[in-house]
Short mmCIF file of C-alpha atoms and ligand atoms in Angstrom, two decimals:
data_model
loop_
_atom_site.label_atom_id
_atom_site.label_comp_id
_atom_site.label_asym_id
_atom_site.label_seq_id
_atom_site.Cartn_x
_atom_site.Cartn_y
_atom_site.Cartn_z
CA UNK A 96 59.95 156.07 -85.98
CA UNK A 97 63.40 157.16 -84.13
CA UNK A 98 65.11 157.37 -87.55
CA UNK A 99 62.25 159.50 -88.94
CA UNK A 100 62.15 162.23 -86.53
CA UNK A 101 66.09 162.32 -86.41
CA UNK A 102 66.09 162.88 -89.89
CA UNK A 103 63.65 165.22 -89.62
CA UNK A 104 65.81 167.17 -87.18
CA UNK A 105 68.85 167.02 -88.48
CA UNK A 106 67.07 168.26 -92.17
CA UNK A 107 65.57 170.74 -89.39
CA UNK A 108 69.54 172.23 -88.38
CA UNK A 109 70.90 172.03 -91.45
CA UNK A 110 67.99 174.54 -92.48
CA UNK A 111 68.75 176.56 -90.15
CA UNK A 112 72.01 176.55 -90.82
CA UNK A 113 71.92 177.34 -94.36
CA UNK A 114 69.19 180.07 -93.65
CA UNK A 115 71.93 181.05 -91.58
CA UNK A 116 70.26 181.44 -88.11
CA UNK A 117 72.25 180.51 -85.18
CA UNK A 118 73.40 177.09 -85.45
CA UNK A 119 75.25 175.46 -82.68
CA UNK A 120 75.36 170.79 -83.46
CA UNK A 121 74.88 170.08 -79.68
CA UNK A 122 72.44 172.46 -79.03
CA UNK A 123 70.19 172.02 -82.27
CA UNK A 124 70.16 168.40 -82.96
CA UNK A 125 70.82 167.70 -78.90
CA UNK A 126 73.89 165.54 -77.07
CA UNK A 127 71.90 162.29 -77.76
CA UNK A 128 71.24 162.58 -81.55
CA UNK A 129 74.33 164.28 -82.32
CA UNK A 130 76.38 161.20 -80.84
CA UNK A 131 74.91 158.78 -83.03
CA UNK A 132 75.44 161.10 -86.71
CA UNK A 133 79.33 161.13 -85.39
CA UNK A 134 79.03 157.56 -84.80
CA UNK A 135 77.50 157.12 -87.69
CA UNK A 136 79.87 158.68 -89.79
CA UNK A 137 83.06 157.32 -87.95
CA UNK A 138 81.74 153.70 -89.26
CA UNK A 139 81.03 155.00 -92.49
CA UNK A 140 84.52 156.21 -92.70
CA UNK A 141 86.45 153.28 -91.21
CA UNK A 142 84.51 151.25 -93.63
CA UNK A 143 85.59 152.85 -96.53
CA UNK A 144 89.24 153.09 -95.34
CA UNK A 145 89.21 149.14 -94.86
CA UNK A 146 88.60 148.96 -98.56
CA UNK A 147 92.37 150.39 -98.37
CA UNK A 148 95.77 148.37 -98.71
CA UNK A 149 99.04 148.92 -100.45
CA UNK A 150 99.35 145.38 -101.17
CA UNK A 151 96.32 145.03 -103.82
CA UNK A 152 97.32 143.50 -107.52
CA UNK A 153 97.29 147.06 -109.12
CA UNK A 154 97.88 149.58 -105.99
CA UNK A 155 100.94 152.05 -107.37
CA UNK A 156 102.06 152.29 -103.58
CA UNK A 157 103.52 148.52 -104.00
CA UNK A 158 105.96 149.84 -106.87
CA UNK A 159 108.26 147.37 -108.19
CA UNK A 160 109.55 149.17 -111.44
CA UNK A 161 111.63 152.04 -111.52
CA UNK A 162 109.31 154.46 -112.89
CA UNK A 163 106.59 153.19 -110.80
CA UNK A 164 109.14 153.89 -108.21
CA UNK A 165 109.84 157.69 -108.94
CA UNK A 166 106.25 158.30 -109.39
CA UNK A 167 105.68 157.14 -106.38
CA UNK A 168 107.96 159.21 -104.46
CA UNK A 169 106.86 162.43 -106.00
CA UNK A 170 103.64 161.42 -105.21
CA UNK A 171 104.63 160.94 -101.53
CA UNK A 172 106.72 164.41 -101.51
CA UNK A 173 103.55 166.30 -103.14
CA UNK A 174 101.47 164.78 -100.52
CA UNK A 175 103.88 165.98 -97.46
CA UNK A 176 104.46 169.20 -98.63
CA UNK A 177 100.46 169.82 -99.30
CA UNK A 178 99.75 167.85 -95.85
CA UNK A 179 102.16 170.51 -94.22
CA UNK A 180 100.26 173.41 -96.12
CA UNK A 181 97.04 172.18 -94.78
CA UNK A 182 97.72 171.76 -91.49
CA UNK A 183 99.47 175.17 -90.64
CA UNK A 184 97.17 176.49 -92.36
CA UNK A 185 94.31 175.06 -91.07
CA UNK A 186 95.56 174.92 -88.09
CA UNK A 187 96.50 178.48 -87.64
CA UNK A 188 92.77 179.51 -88.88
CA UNK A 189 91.30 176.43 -86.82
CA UNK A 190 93.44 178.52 -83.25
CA UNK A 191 92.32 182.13 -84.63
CA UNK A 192 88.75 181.54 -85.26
CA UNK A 193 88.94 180.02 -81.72
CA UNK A 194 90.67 182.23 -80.21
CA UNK A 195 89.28 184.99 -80.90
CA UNK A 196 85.44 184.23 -81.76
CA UNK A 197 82.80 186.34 -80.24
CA UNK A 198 82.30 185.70 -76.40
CA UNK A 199 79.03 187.46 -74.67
CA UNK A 200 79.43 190.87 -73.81
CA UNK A 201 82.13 191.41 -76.57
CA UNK A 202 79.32 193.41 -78.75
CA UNK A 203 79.59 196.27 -75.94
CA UNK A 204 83.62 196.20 -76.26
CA UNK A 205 85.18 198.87 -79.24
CA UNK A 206 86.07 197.29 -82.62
CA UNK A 207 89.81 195.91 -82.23
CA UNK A 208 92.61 197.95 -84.46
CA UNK A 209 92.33 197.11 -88.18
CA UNK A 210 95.77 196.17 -89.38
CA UNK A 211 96.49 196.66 -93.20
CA UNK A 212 99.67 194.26 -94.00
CA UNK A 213 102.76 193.31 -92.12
CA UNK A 214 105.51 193.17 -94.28
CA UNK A 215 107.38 190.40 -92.33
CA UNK A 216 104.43 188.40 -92.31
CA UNK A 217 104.14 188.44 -96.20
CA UNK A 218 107.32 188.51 -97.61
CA UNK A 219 107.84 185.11 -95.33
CA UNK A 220 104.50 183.61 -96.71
CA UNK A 221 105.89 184.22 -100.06
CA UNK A 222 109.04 183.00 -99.23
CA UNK A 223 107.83 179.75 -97.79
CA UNK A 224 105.35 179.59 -100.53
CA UNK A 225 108.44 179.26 -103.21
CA UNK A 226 110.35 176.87 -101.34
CA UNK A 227 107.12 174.55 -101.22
CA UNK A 228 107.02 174.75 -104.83
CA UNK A 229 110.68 174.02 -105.10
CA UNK A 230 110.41 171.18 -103.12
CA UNK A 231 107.83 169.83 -105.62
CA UNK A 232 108.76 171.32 -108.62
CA UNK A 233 112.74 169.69 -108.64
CA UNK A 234 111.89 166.30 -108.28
CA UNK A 235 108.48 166.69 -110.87
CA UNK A 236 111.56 167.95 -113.37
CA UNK A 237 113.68 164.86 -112.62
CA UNK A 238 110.79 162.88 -113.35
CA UNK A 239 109.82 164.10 -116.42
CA UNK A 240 113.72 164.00 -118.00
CA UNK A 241 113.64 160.01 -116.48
CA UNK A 242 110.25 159.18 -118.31
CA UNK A 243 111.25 161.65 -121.45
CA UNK A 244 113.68 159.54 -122.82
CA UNK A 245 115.42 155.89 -122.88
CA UNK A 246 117.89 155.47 -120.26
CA UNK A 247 121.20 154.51 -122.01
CA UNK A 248 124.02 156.06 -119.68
CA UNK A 249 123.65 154.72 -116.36
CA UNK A 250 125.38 151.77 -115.00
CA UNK A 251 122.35 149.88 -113.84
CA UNK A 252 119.92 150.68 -116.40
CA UNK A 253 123.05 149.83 -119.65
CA UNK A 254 121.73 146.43 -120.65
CA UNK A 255 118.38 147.63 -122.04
CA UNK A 256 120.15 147.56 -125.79
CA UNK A 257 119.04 143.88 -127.04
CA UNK A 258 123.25 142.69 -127.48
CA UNK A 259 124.08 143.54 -124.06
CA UNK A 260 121.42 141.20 -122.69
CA UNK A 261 120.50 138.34 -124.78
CA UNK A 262 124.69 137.60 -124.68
CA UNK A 263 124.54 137.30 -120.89
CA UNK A 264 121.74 134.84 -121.35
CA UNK A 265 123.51 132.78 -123.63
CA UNK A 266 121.09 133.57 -126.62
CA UNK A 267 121.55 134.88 -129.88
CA UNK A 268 118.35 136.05 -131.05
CA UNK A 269 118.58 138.43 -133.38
CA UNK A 270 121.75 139.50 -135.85
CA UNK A 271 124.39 141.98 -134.86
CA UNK A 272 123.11 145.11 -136.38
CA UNK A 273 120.22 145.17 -133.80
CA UNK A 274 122.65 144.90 -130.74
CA UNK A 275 121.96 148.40 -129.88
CA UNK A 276 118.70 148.04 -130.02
CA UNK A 277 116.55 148.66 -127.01
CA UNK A 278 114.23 146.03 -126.84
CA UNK A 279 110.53 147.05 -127.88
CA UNK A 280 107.48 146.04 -127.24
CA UNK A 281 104.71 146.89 -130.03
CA UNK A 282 100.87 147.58 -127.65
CA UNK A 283 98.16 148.09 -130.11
CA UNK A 284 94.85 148.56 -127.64
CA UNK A 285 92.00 147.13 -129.18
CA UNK A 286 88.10 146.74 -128.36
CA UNK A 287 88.37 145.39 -125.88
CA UNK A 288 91.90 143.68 -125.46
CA UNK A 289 95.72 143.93 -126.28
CA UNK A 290 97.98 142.96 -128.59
CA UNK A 291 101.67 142.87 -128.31
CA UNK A 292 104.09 142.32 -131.16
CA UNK A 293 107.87 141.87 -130.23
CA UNK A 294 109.18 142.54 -133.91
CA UNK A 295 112.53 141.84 -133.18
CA UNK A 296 111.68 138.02 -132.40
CA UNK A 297 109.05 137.96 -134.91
CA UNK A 298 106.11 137.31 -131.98
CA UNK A 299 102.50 138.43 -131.52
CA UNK A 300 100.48 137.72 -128.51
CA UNK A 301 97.97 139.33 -126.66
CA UNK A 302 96.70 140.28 -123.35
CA UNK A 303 100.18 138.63 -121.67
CA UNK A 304 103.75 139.93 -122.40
CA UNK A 305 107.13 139.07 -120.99
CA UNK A 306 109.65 140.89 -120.06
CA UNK A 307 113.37 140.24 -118.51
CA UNK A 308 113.54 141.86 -114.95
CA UNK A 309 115.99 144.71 -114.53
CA UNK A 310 116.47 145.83 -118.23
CA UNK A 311 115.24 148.50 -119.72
CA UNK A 312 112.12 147.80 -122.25
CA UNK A 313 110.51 150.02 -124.65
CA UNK A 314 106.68 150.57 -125.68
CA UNK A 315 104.89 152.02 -128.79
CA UNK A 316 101.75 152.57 -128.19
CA UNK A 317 99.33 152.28 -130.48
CA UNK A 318 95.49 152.15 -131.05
CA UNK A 319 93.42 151.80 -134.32
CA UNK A 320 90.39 152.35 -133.19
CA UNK A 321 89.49 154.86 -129.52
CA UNK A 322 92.15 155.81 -127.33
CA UNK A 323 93.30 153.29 -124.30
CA UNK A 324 95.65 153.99 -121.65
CA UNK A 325 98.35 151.49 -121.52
CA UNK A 326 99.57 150.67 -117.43
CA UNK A 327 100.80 148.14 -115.24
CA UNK A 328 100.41 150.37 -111.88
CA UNK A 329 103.29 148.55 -110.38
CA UNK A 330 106.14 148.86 -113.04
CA UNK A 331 104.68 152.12 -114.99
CA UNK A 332 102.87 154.82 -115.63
CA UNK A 333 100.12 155.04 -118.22
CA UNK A 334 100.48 156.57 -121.24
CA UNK A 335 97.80 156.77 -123.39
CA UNK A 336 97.37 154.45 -127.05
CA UNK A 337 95.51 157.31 -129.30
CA UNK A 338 94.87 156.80 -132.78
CA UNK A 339 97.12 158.37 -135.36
CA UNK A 340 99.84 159.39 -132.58
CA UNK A 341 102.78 157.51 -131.91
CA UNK A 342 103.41 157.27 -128.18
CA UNK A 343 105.88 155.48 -126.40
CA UNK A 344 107.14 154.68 -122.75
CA UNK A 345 109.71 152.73 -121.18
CA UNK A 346 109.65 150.52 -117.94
CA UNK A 347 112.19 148.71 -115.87
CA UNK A 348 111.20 146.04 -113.57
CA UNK A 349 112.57 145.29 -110.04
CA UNK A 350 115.08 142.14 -110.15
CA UNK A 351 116.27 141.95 -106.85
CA UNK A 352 119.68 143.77 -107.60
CA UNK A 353 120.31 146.46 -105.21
CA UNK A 354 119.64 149.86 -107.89
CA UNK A 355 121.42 152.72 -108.51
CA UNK A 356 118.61 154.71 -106.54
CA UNK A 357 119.61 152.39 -103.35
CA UNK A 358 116.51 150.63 -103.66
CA UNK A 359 116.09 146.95 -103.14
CA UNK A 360 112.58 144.85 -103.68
CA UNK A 361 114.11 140.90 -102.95
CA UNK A 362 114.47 138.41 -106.28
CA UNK A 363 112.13 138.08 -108.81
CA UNK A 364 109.12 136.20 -107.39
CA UNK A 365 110.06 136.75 -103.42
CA UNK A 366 106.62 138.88 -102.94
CA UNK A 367 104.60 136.08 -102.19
CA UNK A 368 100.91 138.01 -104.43
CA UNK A 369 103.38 138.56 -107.50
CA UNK A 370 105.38 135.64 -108.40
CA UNK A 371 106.75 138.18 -110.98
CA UNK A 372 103.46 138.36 -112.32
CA UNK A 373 101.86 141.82 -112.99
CA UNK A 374 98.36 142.92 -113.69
CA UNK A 375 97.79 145.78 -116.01
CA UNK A 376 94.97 147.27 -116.68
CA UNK A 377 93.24 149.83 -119.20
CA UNK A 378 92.86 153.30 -117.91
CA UNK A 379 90.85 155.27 -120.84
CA UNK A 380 87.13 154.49 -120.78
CA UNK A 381 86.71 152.92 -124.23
CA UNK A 382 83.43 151.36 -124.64
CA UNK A 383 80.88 148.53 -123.27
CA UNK A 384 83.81 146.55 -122.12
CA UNK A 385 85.92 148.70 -120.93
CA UNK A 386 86.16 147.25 -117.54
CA UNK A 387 87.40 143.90 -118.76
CA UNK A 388 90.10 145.24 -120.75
CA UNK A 389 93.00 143.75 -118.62
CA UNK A 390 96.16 142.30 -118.95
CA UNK A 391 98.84 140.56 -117.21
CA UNK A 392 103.10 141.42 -117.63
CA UNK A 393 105.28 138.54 -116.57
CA UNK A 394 108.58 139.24 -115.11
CA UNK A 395 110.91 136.62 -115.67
CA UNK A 396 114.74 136.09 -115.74
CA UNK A 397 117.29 136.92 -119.01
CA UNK A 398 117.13 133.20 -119.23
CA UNK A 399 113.38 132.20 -118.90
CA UNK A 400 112.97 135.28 -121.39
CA UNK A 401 114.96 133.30 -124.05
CA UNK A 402 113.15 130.31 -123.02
CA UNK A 403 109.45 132.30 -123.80
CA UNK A 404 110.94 133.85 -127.01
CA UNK A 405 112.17 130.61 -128.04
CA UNK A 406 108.75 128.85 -127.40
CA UNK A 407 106.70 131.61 -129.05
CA UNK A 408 108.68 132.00 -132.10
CA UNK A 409 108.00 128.24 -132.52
CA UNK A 410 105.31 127.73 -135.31
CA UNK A 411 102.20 125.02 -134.55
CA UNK A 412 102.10 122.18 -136.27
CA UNK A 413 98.87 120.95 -137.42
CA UNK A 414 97.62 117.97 -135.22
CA UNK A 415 97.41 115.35 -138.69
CA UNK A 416 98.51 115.25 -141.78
CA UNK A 417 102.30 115.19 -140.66
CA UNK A 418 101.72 118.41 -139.34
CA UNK A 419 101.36 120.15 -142.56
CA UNK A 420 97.96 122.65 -142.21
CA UNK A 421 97.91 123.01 -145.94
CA UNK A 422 97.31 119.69 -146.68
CA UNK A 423 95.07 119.22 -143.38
CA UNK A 424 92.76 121.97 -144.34
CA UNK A 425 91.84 120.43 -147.94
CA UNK A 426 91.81 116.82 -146.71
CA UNK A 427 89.50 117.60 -143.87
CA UNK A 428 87.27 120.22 -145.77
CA UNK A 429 86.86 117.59 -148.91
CA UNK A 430 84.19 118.73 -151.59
CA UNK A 431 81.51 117.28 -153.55
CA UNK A 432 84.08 115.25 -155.73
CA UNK A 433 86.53 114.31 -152.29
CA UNK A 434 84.53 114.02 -149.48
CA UNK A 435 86.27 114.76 -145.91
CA UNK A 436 89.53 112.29 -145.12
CA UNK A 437 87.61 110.88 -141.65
CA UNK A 438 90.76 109.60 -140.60
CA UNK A 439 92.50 113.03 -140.21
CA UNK A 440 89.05 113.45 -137.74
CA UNK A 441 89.40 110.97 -135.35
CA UNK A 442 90.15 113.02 -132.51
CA UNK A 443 88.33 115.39 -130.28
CA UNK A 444 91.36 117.82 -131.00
CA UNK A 445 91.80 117.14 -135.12
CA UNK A 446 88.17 118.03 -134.80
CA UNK A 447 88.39 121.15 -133.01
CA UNK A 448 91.21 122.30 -135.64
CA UNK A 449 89.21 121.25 -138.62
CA UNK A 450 86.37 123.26 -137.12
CA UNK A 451 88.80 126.14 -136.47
CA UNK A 452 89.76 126.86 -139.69
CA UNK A 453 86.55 125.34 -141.28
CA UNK A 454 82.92 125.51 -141.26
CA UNK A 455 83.01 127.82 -137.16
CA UNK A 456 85.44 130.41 -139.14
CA UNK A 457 87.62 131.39 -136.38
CA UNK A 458 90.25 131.66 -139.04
CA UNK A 459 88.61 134.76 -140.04
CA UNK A 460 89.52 136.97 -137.02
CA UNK A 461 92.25 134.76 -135.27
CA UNK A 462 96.03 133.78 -136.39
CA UNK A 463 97.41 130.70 -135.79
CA UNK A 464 101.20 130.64 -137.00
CA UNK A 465 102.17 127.81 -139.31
CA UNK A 466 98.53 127.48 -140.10
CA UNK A 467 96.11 129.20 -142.98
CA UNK A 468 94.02 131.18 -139.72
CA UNK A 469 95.94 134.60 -140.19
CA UNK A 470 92.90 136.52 -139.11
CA UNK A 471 93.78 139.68 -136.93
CA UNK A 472 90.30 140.77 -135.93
CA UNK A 473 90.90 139.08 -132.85
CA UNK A 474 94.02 137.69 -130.77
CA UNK A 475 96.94 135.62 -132.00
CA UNK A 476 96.13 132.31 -130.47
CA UNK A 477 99.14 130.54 -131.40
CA UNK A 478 100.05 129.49 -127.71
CA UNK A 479 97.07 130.88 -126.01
CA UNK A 480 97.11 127.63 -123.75
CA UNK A 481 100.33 128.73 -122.29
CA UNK A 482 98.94 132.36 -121.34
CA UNK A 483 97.74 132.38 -117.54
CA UNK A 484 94.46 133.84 -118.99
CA UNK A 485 92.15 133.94 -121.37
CA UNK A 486 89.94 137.10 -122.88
CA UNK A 487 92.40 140.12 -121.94
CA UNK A 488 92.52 138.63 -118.18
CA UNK A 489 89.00 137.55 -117.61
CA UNK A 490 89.05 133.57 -117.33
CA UNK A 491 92.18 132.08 -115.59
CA UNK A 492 93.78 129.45 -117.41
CA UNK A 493 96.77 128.69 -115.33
CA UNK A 494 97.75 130.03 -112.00
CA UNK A 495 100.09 132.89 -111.05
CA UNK A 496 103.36 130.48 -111.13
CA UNK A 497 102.10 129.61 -114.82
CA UNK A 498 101.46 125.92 -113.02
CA UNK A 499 98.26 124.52 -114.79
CA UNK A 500 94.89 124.87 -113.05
CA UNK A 501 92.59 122.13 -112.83
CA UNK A 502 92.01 120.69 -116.48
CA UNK A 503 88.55 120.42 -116.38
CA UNK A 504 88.26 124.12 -115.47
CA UNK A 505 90.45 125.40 -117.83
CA UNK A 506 88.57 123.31 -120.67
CA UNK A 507 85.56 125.09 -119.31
CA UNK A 508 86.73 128.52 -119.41
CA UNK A 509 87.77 127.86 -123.11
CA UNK A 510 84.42 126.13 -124.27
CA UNK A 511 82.67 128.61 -122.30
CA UNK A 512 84.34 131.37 -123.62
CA UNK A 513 83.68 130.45 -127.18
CA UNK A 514 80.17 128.94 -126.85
CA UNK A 515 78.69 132.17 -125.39
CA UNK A 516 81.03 134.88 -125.45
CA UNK A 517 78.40 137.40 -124.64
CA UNK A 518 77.71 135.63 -121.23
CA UNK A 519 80.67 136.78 -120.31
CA UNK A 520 82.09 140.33 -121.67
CA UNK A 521 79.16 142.69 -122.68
CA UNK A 522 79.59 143.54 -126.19
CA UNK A 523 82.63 141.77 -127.02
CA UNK A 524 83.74 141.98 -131.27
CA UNK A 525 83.64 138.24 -131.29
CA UNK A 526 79.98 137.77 -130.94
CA UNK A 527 78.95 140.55 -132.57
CA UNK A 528 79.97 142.38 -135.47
CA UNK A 529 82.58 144.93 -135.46
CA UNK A 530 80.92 148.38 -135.00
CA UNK A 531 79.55 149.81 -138.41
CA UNK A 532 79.62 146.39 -139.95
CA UNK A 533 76.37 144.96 -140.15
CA UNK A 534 77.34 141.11 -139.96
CA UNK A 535 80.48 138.99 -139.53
CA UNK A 536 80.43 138.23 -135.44
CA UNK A 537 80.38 134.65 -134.70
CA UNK A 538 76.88 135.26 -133.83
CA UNK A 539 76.32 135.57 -137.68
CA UNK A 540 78.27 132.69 -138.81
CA UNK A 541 76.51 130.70 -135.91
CA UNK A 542 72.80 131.54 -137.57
CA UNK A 543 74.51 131.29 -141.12
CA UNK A 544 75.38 127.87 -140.67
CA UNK A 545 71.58 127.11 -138.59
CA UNK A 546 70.29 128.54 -141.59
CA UNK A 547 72.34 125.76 -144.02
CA UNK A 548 70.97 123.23 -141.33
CA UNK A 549 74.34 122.34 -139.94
CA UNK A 550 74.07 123.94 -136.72
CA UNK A 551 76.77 123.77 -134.66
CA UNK A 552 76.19 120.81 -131.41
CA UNK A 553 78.02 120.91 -128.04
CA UNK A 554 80.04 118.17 -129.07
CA UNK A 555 81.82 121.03 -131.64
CA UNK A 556 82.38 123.58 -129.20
CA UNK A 557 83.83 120.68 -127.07
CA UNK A 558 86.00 119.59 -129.66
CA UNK A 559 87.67 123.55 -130.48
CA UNK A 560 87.97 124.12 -126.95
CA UNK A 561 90.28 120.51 -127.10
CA UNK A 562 92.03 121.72 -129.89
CA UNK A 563 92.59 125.34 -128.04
CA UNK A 564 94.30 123.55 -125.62
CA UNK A 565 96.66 122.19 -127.52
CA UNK A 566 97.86 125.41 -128.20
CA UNK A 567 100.65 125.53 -125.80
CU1 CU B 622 90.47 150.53 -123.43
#
C-alpha cells in the first residue's frame, strides 16, 4: 500500500516537473518520502560500487605489462584533467545558479545589466582550454609511437630479439639467422577459442600461451572467420583479429626488474591472485559463445620458457605399438581380413587413443603431433593435459601454480567436456557442424555410428577422456 501511493507521488512530481510547473523535491513528494528515494538510491549506488575492485583477474587498473601500464596512466591523466573540467565547471554553474536564483520580491526589482563578452574572461577559457588538451594530447602521442612499433632501442626493453634471450637462458633454440628476431606469437581467433602458433619453435596450442617476463613479444593477429579482439587487460591492449587484415601488437610483461619508466611490480609470481598467470579474454562480440571465448597467458622465467618450448616441441608417442601411431592405428582398426590386435587395447588409455583417431573421429578436427589426428577444425591437443584449462578457459584442469587439481575432477571436466559439449558452451563447432555445413559435428558422427548400431557407451567416453590425460 505505502509503496503504491509513493510511487504514485513521485510519478505525480516528476509530472509536474516535466509539464514544467513549479517543482520543488521536499515540498512535492514531502520530507518523509523524499528521505527514503535518497536512501534508496544511496544503497543502490553503494551496491553497485561494491561490485568495484582493482584487484579482479582482468581489471586494467592492476597493470602488470608495460603497455597495460601506459594505458593506464593516460587513462588516469584523461580522467584528472576531465574531473578538473567538471568540477570548476560545475561548480562555478552549481555557485551562480545559487547565487543568484530568483528570491521573492526580485520580479518587482529592474532587469540586471546584460553583459556581451569579457575579453579576459574568454581569451583565459581558451587558454586553459588548450593547455587541458595539451596535457592529454602529449602523453596520447607518446602512447601511440610506444604501441606503433617494436621497441628495439631501449636498454630495458633490448632482449626482445630471440638471440639476446634464449643465450641468457642457456638455450639454443633456433639457428643464428633468427637471432634478431623478435619473438612472435601467431593468435588466430576462432569460433569460439584461440590458437597460438610460435613458428619459430615449431608449436601450436590453444587457449594458453607462454611468454618470458620482461622481454618484448610480438603478436599477429589473425582471424578466419568474424573479427575477435585479442587482450589480456593486465599486460595489453586489445587489438582486434579481423579477417583479411594483418594486425599486430606487442606486450611486455612485468618481471620484477625495476623498468626504465621507474616502475617496479615485485618477481614474477609475488601477487598472490596471479602466480604469473594472466586471464585474457575476447573483446569483439562474435557469436553464441562469445562469452566463453577466454584464455589464459602464463608468465614465466627465460628458463621455465625453454623448459615449456622444450616440452611442447616434444612429439607424443603413441601409448602401444612401441610408440609408433602408424602402426597403432592399423593394428587397432584391423579389417574384415585382420581383425583388431586386442592386445594393443588393453588399457583404458590405448582405448581412448584407438577411439581418438578411430571409429569417435576426433582426428578429424583435432591434431595430435607424432600421430595421424592432424585435424585443425578444433585445438591442437598435443599436451592439452598440461594446459591449466580446458575449452578456451572454461573447465579448470590444473590450478593457477600449474599444480594438478584433484584427478577425479579433472577426468570429469575432460569426459564431460567431450560427452556433452553442448551442456556446457552454447553452440560450440564441436557438437555441431561448422556454420553453412550441414553435417560433420560430433553430434553427426555420434548418430552416424547409432545408426551402424555401434553406439558409443560411457565406458568410451571414459576411456578418451583417460587417454586425454595422458596428453601432458
Ligand atoms: Cu570472439
Amino acid at each position: 500500500m505505502f509503496l503504491r501511493a509513493s510511487l504514485n507521488q513521485i510519478i505525480h512530481c516528476l509530472r509536474r516537473a516535466t509539464r514544467g510547473v513549479f517543482f520543488h523535491p521536499r515540498i512535492c513528494l514531502g520530507r518523509r518520502l523524499l528521505g527514503r528515494v535518497a536512501g534508496f538510491g544511496l544503497i543502490v549506488l553503494l551496491a553497485t560500487l561494491a561490485g568495484c575492485s582493482f584487484k579482479t583477474p582482468q581489471s586494467t587498473m592492476d597493470a602488470h605489462g608495460l603497455v597495460a601500464r601506459d594505458q593506464l596512466d593516460l587513462f588516469l591523466i584523461t580522467v584528472w584533467v576531465s574531473l578538473f573540467i567538471f568540477i570548476t565547471v560545475g561548480g562555478t554553474m552549481a555557485v551562480v545558479v545559487w547565487k543568484f536564483r530568483e528570491r521573492p520580491g526580485d520580479e518587482n526589482k529592474p532587469m540586471p545589466s546584460q553583459g556581451h563578452g569579457n575579453p579576459m574572461i574568454e581569451i583565459s577559457l581558451i587558454t586553459a582550454s588548450i593547455a587541458l588538451l595539451v596535457i592529454i594530447a602529449v602523453p596520447t602521442l607518446k602512447a601511440i609511437f610506444l604501441t606503433d612499433a617494436l621497441p628495439t632501442n631501449q636498454p630495458y626493453w633490448k632482449p626482445s630479439l630471440l638471440g639476446n634471450w634464449y643465450t641468457d637462458a642457456g638455450g639454443q633454440l633456433t639457428d643464428e639467422s633468427s637471432k634478431d628476431e623478435p619473438l612472435t606469437i601467431e593468435v588466430d581467433g576462432k569460433q569460439w577459442w584461440w590458437s597460438f602458433t610460435y613458428t619459430q619453435f615449431g608449436i601450436t596450442t590453444a587457449n594458453e600461451f607462454y611468454i618470458p617476463a620482461g622481454k618484448v613479444v610480438q603478436f599477429k593477429l589473425r582471424s578466419d572467420n568474424v573479427i575477435h579482439s585479442f587482450w589480456v587487460p593486465k599486460i595489453a591492449g586489445k587489438v582486434d583479429c579481423i579477417p583479411g587484415r594483418a594486425n599486430w601488437m606487442w606486450m611486455m610483461a612485468d618481471d620484477g626488474k625495476v623498468a626504465s619508466d621507474g616502475y617496479d611490480h615485485g618477481p614474477i609470481g609475488a601477487d598472490k591472485y596471479e602466480n604469473g598467470l594472466y586471464y585474457g579474454q575476447c573483446a569483439q562480440y562474435c557469436g553464441e559463445a562469445h562469452a566463453f571465448m577466454l584464455f589464459r597467458t602464463r608468465v614465466v622465467s627465460d628458463k621455465d620458457f625453454v623448459a615449456w618450448v622444450k616440452h611442447s616441441q616434444q612429439k607424443v608417442p603413441a601409448p602401444a605399438a612401441g610408440g609408433d601411431w602408424a602402426k597403432f592405428s592399423i593394428a587397432t582398426k584391423g579389417n574384415e581380413t585382420t581383425p583388431p590386435d586386442k592386445t594393443m587395447l588393453a588399457t583404458a588409455e590405448q582405448r581412448g587413443a584407438a577411439l581418438f583417431v578411430g571409429r569417435a573421429s576426433c582426428m578429424m578436427c583435432h591434431t595430435i603431433d607424432g600421430s595421424n589426428a592432424t585435424g585443425t577444425i578444433g585445438p591442437n591437443l598435443s599436451h592439452v593435459a598440461s594446459r591449466t584449462s580446458i575449452v578456451a578457459g572454461f573447465l579448470d584442469n590444473l590450478d593457477n601454480e600449474g599444480k594438478a587439481i584433484d584427478p577425479v575432477r579433472q577426468r570429469d571436466n575432460f569426459y564431460n567436456w567431450i560427452s556433452h559439449p553442448y551442456d556446457f558452451k552454447p553452440g560450440n563447432l564441436m557438437w555441431y557442424p561448422l556454420p553453412g555445413a550441414t553435417s560433420g559435428g560430433l553430434r553427426d558422427i555420434v548418430k552416424q555410428n547409432i545408426n551402424n548400431k555401434t553406439p558409443f557407451t560411457d565406458q568410451d567416453w571414459h576411456d578418451i577422456a583417460a587417454f586425454l590425460m595422458t596428453l601432458k
